[in-house]
Short mmCIF file of C-alpha atoms and ligand atoms in Angstrom, two decimals:
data_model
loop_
_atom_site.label_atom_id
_atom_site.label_comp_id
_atom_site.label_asym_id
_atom_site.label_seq_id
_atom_site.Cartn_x
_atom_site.Cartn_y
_atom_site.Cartn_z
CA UNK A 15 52.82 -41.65 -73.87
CA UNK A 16 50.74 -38.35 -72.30
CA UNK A 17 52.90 -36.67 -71.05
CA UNK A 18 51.11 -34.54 -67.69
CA UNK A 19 52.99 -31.40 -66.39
CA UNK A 20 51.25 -28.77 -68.22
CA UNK A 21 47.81 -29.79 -67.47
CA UNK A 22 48.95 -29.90 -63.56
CA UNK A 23 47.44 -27.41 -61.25
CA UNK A 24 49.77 -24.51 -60.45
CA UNK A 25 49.63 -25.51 -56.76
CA UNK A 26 50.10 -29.83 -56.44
CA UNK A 27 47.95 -31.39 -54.18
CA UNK A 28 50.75 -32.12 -51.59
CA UNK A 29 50.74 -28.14 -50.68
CA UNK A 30 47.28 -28.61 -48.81
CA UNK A 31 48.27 -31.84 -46.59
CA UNK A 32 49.20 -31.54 -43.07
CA UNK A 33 52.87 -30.36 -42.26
CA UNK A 34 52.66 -28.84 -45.70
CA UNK A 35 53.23 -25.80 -44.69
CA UNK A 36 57.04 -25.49 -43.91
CA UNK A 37 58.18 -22.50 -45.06
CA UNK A 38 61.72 -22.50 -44.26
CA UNK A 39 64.44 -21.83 -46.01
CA UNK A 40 66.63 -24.71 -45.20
CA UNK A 41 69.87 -23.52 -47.37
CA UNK A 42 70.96 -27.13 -47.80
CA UNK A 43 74.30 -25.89 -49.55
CA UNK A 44 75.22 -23.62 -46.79
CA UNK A 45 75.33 -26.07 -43.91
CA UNK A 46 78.21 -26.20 -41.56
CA UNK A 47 79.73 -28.10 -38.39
CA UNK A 48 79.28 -24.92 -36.72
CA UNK A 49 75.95 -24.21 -38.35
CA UNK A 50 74.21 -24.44 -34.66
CA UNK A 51 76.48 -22.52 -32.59
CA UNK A 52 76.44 -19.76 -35.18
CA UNK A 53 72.53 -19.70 -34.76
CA UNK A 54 73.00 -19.73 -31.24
CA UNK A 55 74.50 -16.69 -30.95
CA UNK A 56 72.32 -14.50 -33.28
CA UNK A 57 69.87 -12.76 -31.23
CA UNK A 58 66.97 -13.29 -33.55
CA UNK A 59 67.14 -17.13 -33.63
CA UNK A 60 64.10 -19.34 -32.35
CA UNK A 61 63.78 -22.94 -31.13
CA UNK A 62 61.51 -25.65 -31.29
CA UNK A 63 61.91 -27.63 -27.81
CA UNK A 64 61.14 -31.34 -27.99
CA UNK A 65 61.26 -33.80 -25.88
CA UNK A 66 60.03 -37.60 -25.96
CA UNK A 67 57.70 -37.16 -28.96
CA UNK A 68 56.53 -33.93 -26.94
CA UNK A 69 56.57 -30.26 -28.08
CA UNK A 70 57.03 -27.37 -25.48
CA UNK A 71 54.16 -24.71 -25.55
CA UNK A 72 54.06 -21.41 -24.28
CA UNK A 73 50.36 -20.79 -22.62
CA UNK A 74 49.84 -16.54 -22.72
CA UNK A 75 47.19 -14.85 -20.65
CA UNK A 76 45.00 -15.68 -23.37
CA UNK A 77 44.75 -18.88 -23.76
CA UNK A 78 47.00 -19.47 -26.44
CA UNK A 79 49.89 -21.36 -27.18
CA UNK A 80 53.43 -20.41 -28.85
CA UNK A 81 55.95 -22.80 -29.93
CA UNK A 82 58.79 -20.84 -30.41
CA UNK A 83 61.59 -20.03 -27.51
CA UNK A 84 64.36 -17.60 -27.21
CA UNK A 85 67.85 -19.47 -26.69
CA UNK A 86 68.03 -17.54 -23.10
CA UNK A 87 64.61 -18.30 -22.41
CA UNK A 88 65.03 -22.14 -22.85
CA UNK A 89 67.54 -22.46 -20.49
CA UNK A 90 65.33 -23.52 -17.39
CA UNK A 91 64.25 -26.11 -19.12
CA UNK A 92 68.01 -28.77 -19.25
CA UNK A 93 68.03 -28.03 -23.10
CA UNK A 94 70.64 -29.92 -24.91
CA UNK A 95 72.36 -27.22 -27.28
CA UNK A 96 75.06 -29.97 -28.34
CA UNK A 97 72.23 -31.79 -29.81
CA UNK A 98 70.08 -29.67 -31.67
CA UNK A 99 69.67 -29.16 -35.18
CA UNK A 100 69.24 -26.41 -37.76
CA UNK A 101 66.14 -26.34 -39.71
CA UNK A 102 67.22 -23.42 -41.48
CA UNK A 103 65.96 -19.93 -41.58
CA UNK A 104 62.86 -17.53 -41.57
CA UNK A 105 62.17 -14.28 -42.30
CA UNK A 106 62.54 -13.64 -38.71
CA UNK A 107 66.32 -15.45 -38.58
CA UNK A 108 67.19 -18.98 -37.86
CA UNK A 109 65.35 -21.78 -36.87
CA UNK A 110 66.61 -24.75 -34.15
CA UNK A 111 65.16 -27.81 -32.83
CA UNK A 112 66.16 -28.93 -29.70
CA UNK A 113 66.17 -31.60 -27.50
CA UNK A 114 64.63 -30.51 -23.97
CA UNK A 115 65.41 -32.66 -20.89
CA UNK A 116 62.67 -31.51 -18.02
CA UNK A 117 59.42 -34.13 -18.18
CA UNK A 118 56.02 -32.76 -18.50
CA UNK A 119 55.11 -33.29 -14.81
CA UNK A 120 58.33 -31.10 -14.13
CA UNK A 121 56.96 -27.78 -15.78
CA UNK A 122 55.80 -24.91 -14.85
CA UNK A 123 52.23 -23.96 -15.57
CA UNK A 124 52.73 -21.85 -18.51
CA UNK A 125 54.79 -24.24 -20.49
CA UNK A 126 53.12 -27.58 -21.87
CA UNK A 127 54.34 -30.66 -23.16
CA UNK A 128 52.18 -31.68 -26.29
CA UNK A 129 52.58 -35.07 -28.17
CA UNK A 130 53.14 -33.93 -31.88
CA UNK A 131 50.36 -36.14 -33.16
CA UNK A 132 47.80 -33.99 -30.68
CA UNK A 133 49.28 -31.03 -31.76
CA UNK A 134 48.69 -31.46 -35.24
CA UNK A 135 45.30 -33.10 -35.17
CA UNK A 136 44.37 -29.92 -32.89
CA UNK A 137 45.50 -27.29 -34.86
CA UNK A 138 47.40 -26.37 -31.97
CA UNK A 139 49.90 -24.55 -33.76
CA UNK A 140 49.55 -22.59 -37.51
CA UNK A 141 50.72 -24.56 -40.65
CA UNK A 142 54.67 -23.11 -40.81
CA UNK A 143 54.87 -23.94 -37.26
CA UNK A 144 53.85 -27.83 -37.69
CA UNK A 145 55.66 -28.03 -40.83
CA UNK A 146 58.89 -27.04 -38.74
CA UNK A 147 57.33 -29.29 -35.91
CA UNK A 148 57.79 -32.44 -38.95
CA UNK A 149 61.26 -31.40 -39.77
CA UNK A 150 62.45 -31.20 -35.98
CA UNK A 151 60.63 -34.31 -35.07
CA UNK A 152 61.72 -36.57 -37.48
CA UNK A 153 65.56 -35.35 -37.34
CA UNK A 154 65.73 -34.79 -33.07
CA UNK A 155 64.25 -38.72 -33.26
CA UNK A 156 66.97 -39.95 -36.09
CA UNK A 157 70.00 -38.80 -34.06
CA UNK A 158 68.00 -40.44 -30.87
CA UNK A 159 68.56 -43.79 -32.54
CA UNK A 160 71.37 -43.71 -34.46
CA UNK A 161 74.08 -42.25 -31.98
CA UNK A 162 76.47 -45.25 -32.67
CA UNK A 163 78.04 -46.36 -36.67
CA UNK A 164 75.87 -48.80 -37.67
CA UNK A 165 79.55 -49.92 -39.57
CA UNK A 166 81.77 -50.43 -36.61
CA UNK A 167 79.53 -49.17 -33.51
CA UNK A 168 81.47 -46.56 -32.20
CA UNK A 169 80.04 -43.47 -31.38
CA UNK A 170 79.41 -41.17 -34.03
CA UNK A 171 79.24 -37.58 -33.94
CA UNK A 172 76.34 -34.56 -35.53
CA UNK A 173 77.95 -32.64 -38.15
CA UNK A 174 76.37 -30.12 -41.18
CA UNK A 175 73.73 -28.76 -38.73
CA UNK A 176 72.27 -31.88 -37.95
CA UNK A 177 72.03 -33.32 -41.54
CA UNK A 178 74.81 -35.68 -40.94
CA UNK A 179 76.56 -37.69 -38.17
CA UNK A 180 80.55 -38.62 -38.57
CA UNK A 181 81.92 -41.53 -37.43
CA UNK A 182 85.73 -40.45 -35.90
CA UNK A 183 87.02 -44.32 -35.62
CA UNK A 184 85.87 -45.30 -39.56
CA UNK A 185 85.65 -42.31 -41.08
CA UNK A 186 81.55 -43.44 -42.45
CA UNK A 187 79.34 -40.46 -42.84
CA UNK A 188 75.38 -41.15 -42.41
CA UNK A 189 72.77 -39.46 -43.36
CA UNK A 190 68.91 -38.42 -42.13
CA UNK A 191 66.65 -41.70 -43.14
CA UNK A 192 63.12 -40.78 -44.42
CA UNK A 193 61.32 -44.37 -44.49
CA UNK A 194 58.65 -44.47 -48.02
CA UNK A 195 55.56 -45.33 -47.14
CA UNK A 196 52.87 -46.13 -49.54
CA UNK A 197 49.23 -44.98 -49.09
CA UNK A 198 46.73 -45.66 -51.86
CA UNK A 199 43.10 -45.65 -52.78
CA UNK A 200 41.68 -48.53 -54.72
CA UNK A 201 38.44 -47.04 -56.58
CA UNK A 202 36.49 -47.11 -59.66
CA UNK A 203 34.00 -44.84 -60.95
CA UNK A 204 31.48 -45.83 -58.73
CA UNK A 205 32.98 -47.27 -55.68
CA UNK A 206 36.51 -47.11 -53.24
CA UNK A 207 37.97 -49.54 -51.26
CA UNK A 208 38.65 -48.55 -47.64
CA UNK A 209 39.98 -50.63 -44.48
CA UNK A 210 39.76 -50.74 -41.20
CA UNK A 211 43.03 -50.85 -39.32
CA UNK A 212 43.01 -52.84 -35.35
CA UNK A 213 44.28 -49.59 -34.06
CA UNK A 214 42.15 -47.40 -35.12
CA UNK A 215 39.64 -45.16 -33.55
CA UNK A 216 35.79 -45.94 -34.07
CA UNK A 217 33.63 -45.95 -36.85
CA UNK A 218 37.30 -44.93 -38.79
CA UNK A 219 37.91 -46.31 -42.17
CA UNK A 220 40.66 -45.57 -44.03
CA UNK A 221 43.34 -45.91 -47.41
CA UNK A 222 45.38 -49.25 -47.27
CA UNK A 223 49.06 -48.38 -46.62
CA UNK A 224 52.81 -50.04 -46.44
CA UNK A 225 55.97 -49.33 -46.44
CA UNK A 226 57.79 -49.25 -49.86
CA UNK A 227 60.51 -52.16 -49.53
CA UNK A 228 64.33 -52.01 -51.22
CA UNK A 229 64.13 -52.45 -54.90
CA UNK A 230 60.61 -51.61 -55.18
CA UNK A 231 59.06 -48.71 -57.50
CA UNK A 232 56.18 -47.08 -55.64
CA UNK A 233 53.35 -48.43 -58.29
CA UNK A 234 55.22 -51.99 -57.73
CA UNK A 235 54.94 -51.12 -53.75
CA UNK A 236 51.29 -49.96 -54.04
CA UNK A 237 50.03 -53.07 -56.18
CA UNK A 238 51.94 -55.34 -53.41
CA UNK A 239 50.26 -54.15 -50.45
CA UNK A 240 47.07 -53.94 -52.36
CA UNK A 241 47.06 -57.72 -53.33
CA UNK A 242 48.79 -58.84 -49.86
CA UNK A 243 46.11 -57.00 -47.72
CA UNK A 244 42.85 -56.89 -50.07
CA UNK A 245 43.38 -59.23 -52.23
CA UNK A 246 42.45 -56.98 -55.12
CA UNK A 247 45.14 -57.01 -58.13
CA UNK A 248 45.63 -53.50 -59.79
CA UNK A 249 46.12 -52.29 -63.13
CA UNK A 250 46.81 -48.61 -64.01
CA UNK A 251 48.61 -46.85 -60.59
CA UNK A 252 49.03 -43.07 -60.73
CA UNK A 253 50.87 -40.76 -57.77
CA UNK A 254 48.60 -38.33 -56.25
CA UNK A 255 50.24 -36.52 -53.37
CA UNK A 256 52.74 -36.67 -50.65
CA UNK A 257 53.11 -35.86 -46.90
CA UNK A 258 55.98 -35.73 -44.59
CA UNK A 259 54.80 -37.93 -41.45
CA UNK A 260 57.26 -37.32 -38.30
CA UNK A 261 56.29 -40.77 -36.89
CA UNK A 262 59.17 -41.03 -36.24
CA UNK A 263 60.41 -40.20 -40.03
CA UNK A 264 58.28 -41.56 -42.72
CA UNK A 265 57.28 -39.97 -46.16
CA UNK A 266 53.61 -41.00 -46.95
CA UNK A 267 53.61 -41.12 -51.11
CA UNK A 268 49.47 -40.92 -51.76
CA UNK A 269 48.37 -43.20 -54.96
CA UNK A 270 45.23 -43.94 -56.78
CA UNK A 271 44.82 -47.59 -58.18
CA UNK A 272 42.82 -49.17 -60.63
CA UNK A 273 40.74 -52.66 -59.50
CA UNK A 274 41.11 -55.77 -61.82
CA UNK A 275 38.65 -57.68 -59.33
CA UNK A 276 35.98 -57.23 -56.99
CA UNK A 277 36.47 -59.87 -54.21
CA UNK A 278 38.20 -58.84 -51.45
CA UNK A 279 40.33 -61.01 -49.31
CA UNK A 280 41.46 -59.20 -46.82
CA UNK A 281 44.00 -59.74 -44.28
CA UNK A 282 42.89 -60.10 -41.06
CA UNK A 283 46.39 -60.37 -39.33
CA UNK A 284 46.31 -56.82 -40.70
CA UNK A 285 42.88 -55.76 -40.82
CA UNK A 286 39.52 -55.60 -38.90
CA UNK A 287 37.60 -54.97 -42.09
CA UNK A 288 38.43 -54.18 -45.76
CA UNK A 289 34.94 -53.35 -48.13
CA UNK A 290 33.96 -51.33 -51.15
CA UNK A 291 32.08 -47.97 -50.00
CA UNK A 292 29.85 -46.00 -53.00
CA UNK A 293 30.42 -42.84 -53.60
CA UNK A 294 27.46 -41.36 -51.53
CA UNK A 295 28.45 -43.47 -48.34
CA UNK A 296 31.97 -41.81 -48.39
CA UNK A 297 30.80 -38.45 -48.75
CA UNK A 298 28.83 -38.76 -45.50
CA UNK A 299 32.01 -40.56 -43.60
CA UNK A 300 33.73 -37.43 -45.21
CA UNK A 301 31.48 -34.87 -43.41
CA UNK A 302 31.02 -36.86 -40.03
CA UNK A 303 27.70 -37.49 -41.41
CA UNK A 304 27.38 -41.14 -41.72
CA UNK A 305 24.41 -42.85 -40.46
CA UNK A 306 26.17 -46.02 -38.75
CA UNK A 307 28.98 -43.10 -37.47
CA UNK A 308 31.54 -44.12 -39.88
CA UNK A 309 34.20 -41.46 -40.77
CA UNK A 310 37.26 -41.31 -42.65
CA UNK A 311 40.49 -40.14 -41.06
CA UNK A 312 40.34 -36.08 -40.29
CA UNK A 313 42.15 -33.50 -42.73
CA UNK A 314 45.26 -33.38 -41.91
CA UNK A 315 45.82 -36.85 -42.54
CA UNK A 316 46.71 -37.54 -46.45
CA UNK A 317 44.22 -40.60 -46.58
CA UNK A 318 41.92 -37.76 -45.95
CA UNK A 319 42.53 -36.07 -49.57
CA UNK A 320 42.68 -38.86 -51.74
CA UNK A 321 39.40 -39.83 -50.65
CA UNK A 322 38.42 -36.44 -50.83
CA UNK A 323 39.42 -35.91 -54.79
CA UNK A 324 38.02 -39.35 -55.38
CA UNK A 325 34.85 -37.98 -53.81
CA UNK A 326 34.71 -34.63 -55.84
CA UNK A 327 36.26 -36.31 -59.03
CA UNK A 328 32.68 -36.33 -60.63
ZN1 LIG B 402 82.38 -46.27 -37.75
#
């Protein structure tokens, strides 16, 4: 058996995804029930504000836009302190996400409301700031929809920061989900196999993808959803990369498979198209170069780098 981790690159492919670049120190170990309020009151803290899948924005005289707020300074805007969380801390001090209350209609003109998946595609913000933007999402949208014990449906209540929610009647503590999701790209040497989801934006083409189901290994999950939507079996599976995707809490595990056959069958509840692509084809969807307009999803998105390294693998 090869055995891989000193040939690895010093820096894994997951450090150049999107929301990659979280930088906080989250000082698991440390967190309490009064882990917020503490924050609160330190002078150096800064929030994330969120609101309905929205982040708050400051516009400056110059055009452009800051996510972070003071604790005084989001005030005006019916911010639930009760039900923030702690993301942990910077070099600057501590870190909050919070759950803002005034609609986007409702601001004023120097503060916008930004869906997270245009901020990110948009660069809006630098790379630590939409890495804490992933964190903040996916937890501010977890406590969203599970306020009650899924045991005995009373109402539970945040504890550890934000990291956990206590049920007073039964006593059950739960815990932040993070949903597996499996993304992979079928290829050989020559050629990949891409798919065309009935969502998706024109001329896109991208990695087939599913969620990993209970008792599943990923390489079991990938060669599922491979078979089920291509009909293409899979030998050898190997684990390229991984991306935390805030929609609402999902982890995207990236994977390379093997073909054992060439005839797709593809799933049309599923998909609008599924075909093999050469090599040459992909690297012109890569570059928004394509003579039919065909791309592949933009580089934030992991799909993105796994047909990338495919791409540059020879
Ligand atoms: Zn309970």
């Amino acid at each position: 058996m090869s055995f891989r981790l000193f040939d690895a690159p010093l820096r894994e492919p997951s450090q150049f995804v999107g929301f990659a670049g979280n930088t906080i120190d989250r000082q698991s170990e440390n967190r309490a029930d009064d882990s917020v309020d503490k924050a609160l009151a330190d002078p150096t803290t800064r929030l994330l504000l969120m609101n309905g899948g929205r982040l708050y924005l400051k516009l400056d005289d110059g055009g452009s836009l800051d996510p972070w707020f003071g604790a005084a300074e989001s005030e005006p805007f019916k911010v639930s302190f009760a039900h923030g969380v702690l993301l942990g801390f910077s070099d600057q001090g501590p870190v909050l996400a919070m759950p803002a209350g005034v609609d986007a209609e409702h601001l004023p003109e120097t503060i916008k409301a930004i869906d997270y998946r245009s901020v990110y595609m948009q660069g809006l913000i630098d790379e630590v700031a939409a890495g804490a933007m992933a964190q903040g999402a996916a937890l501010l949208a977890w406590h969203a929809s599970h306020r009650f014990c899924s045991k005995c449906g009373a109402e539970s209540q945040m504890r550890a920061g934000g990291y956990k929610r206590h049920c007073p009647n039964c006593g059950t503590e739960h815990f932040p989900r993070t949903d597996p999701v499996a993304i992979m790209l079928t290829a050989t040497r020559e050629k990949c196999l891409l798919g065309r989801g009935r969502h998706f934006g024109p001329g896109m083409y991208s990695a087939l993808a599913g969620f990993i189901e209970p008792g599943e290994t990923i390489e079991a999950a990938v060669r599922r959803e491979t078979l089920e939507e291509a009909g293409i079996r899979l030998g050898r599976v190997v684990y390229h990369a991984s991306q935390p995707w805030p929609f609402p809490y999902s982890l995207m595990i990236g994977c390379f498979g093997e073909p054992l056959n060439d005839d797709i069958q593809a799933d049309l509840n599923e998909l609008e198209d599924c075909r093999w692509f050469a090599r040459d084809e992909v690297r012109l969807m890569l570059t928004r170069e394509h003579p039919g307009n065909l791309v592949t999803p933009p580089k934030g998105a992991i799909a993105h780098h796994l047909i990338r390294a495919w791409v540059d693998s020879e």
